[in-house]
Coordinates of N, CA and C in Angstrom, one line a residue:
G1 N 153.1 158.2 -87.0 CA 153.6 157.8 -86.0 C 152.4 157.2 -85.1
S2 N 152.8 156.8 -83.7 CA 151.7 156.1 -83.0 C 150.5 157.0 -82.3
G3 N 151.1 158.3 -82.3 CA 150.2 159.3 -81.7 C 150.5 159.1 -80.1
F4 N 151.6 158.6 -79.7 CA 151.9 158.6 -78.4 C 153.2 159.1 -78.5
D5 N 153.4 160.0 -77.8 CA 154.3 161.1 -77.8 C 155.2 161.4 -76.5
A6 N 155.4 160.1 -75.5 CA 156.0 160.4 -74.4 C 156.8 158.9 -74.0
P7 N 158.2 159.2 -73.4 CA 159.0 157.6 -73.3 C 158.1 157.0 -72.2
L8 N 158.3 155.5 -72.6 CA 157.7 154.8 -71.5 C 158.6 154.0 -70.7
F9 N 158.2 153.6 -69.6 CA 159.6 152.9 -68.8 C 159.0 151.5 -68.5
V10 N 159.4 150.2 -68.6 CA 159.1 149.2 -68.9 C 159.8 148.3 -67.7
A11 N 159.4 147.8 -66.8 CA 160.2 146.7 -66.1 C 159.5 145.5 -65.9
Q12 N 160.1 144.3 -66.1 CA 159.8 142.8 -66.0 C 160.7 142.3 -65.1
G13 N 160.1 141.6 -64.1 CA 160.7 140.6 -63.4 C 160.8 139.3 -63.9
L14 N 162.2 138.8 -64.0 CA 162.2 137.6 -64.7 C 161.7 136.4 -64.1
K15 N 161.4 136.4 -62.9 CA 160.7 135.2 -62.2 C 159.1 135.3 -62.4
D16 N 158.5 136.5 -62.8 CA 156.9 136.4 -63.1 C 156.3 135.5 -63.7
A17 N 155.6 134.9 -63.1 CA 154.8 133.7 -63.7 C 153.5 134.0 -64.6
L18 N 153.2 135.6 -64.0 CA 151.8 135.9 -64.6 C 151.8 136.9 -66.0
V19 N 152.7 137.7 -65.5 CA 153.3 138.7 -66.9 C 154.6 137.7 -67.3
V20 N 154.7 136.8 -68.1 CA 155.8 136.3 -68.3 C 157.2 137.1 -69.4
P21 N 158.2 137.2 -69.1 CA 159.2 138.1 -69.9 C 159.0 138.1 -71.4
T22 N 158.7 137.1 -72.3 CA 158.8 137.1 -73.6 C 157.7 138.1 -73.7
A23 N 156.4 137.7 -73.2 CA 155.2 138.6 -73.6 C 155.8 140.3 -73.4
T24 N 156.7 140.7 -72.7 CA 157.0 141.8 -72.0 C 157.8 142.3 -73.2
E25 N 159.0 141.5 -73.1 CA 160.0 141.3 -74.2 C 159.2 141.8 -75.8
Q26 N 158.1 141.3 -76.2 CA 157.7 141.6 -77.7 C 157.1 143.0 -77.3
F27 N 156.0 142.8 -76.1 CA 155.4 144.4 -76.2 C 156.5 145.6 -76.2
V28 N 157.5 145.4 -75.7 CA 158.8 146.4 -76.1 C 159.3 146.8 -77.1
A29 N 159.5 145.5 -77.6 CA 159.8 145.5 -79.4 C 159.0 146.2 -80.1
G30 N 157.7 145.6 -79.8 CA 156.5 146.3 -80.8 C 156.5 147.7 -80.5
E31 N 156.6 148.3 -79.3 CA 156.4 149.8 -79.0 C 158.1 150.6 -79.6
Q32 N 159.0 150.0 -79.5 CA 160.1 150.4 -80.1 C 159.9 150.4 -81.8
A33 N 159.5 149.6 -82.0 CA 159.2 149.3 -83.7 C 158.3 150.5 -84.2
L34 N 157.3 151.0 -83.3 CA 156.7 152.4 -83.5 C 157.4 153.7 -83.3
G35 N 158.4 153.9 -82.7 CA 159.5 154.5 -82.5 C 159.2 155.4 -81.1
I36 N 158.6 154.6 -79.8 CA 158.5 155.0 -78.7 C 160.0 154.7 -78.5
D37 N 160.2 156.0 -77.4 CA 161.3 155.7 -76.6 C 161.0 155.1 -75.5
V38 N 161.5 153.6 -75.4 CA 161.2 152.4 -74.3 C 162.7 152.6 -73.4
E39 N 162.6 152.6 -72.3 CA 163.6 152.3 -71.2 C 162.8 150.9 -70.6
F40 N 163.8 150.1 -71.0 CA 163.4 148.4 -70.7 C 164.3 147.9 -69.2
H41 N 163.7 147.4 -68.2 CA 164.6 146.8 -67.2 C 164.2 145.5 -66.6
E42 N 165.0 144.6 -66.8 CA 164.5 143.2 -66.2 C 165.2 143.0 -64.9
V43 N 165.0 142.5 -64.0 CA 165.1 142.4 -62.6 C 165.1 140.9 -62.5
P44 N 166.2 140.1 -62.6 CA 166.5 138.8 -62.5 C 165.4 137.9 -61.2
W45 N 165.7 138.9 -59.9 CA 164.9 137.8 -59.0 C 163.4 138.5 -58.8
A46 N 163.1 139.2 -59.4 CA 161.7 140.1 -59.1 C 160.6 138.9 -59.8
D47 N 159.3 138.9 -58.9 CA 158.0 138.4 -59.8 C 157.1 139.4 -59.6
H48 N 156.0 138.8 -60.1 CA 154.9 139.9 -60.2 C 154.5 140.6 -58.9
G49 N 154.5 140.1 -57.7 CA 154.4 141.0 -56.9 C 155.7 141.8 -56.1
S50 N 156.7 141.5 -56.8 CA 157.9 142.5 -56.1 C 158.4 143.3 -57.0
I51 N 158.0 143.1 -58.6 CA 158.8 144.1 -59.7 C 158.5 145.7 -59.5
A52 N 157.3 145.9 -58.9 CA 157.0 147.5 -58.6 C 158.4 147.9 -57.8
Y53 N 158.2 147.3 -56.6 CA 159.5 147.6 -55.6 C 160.5 147.4 -56.1
A54 N 161.1 146.3 -56.5 CA 162.4 146.1 -57.5 C 162.7 147.4 -58.2
A55 N 161.8 147.8 -59.3 CA 162.4 148.8 -60.2 C 162.1 150.6 -59.7
L56 N 161.7 150.4 -58.5 CA 161.7 152.1 -57.9 C 163.2 152.8 -58.0
P57 N 164.2 152.3 -57.9 CA 165.2 152.9 -58.2 C 165.6 153.4 -59.4
A58 N 165.3 152.1 -60.6 CA 165.9 152.3 -61.6 C 164.7 153.8 -62.1
L59 N 163.8 153.5 -61.8 CA 162.2 154.3 -62.4 C 162.5 155.8 -61.7
S60 N 162.9 155.6 -60.6 CA 163.4 157.2 -59.9 C 164.1 157.8 -60.8
A61 N 165.9 157.1 -61.2 CA 166.5 157.9 -61.9 C 166.3 158.1 -63.3
W62 N 165.2 157.4 -64.0 CA 165.1 157.6 -65.2 C 163.9 158.8 -65.2
L63 N 162.9 158.9 -64.2 CA 161.9 160.0 -64.3 C 162.9 161.4 -63.8
D64 N 163.9 161.4 -63.2 CA 164.7 162.3 -63.0 C 165.5 162.9 -64.4
E65 N 165.5 161.8 -65.4 CA 166.2 162.2 -66.6 C 165.3 162.7 -67.4
V66 N 163.7 162.1 -67.1 CA 162.8 162.5 -68.3 C 162.5 163.8 -67.9
I67 N 162.4 164.2 -66.3 CA 161.7 165.7 -66.1 C 162.8 166.7 -66.8
K68 N 164.2 166.6 -66.7 CA 165.0 167.4 -67.0 C 165.2 167.8 -68.6
K69 N 164.9 167.0 -69.9 CA 164.9 167.1 -71.0 C 163.5 168.0 -71.1

């Protein structure tokens, strides 16, 4: 294994010019290949400055599920 035994939440704004979506997709694929449970969300309208805010509802719901496990 990778030594990382926790689920991972990743959110990507598709309008992000700083962290481009293809880089994040590659990161997520790599983590999944290592067996890491990745919850990946893409937000079509979000950019680098707005993705954290845009992802909050999905992150909150995901954390509720992770905490119940």
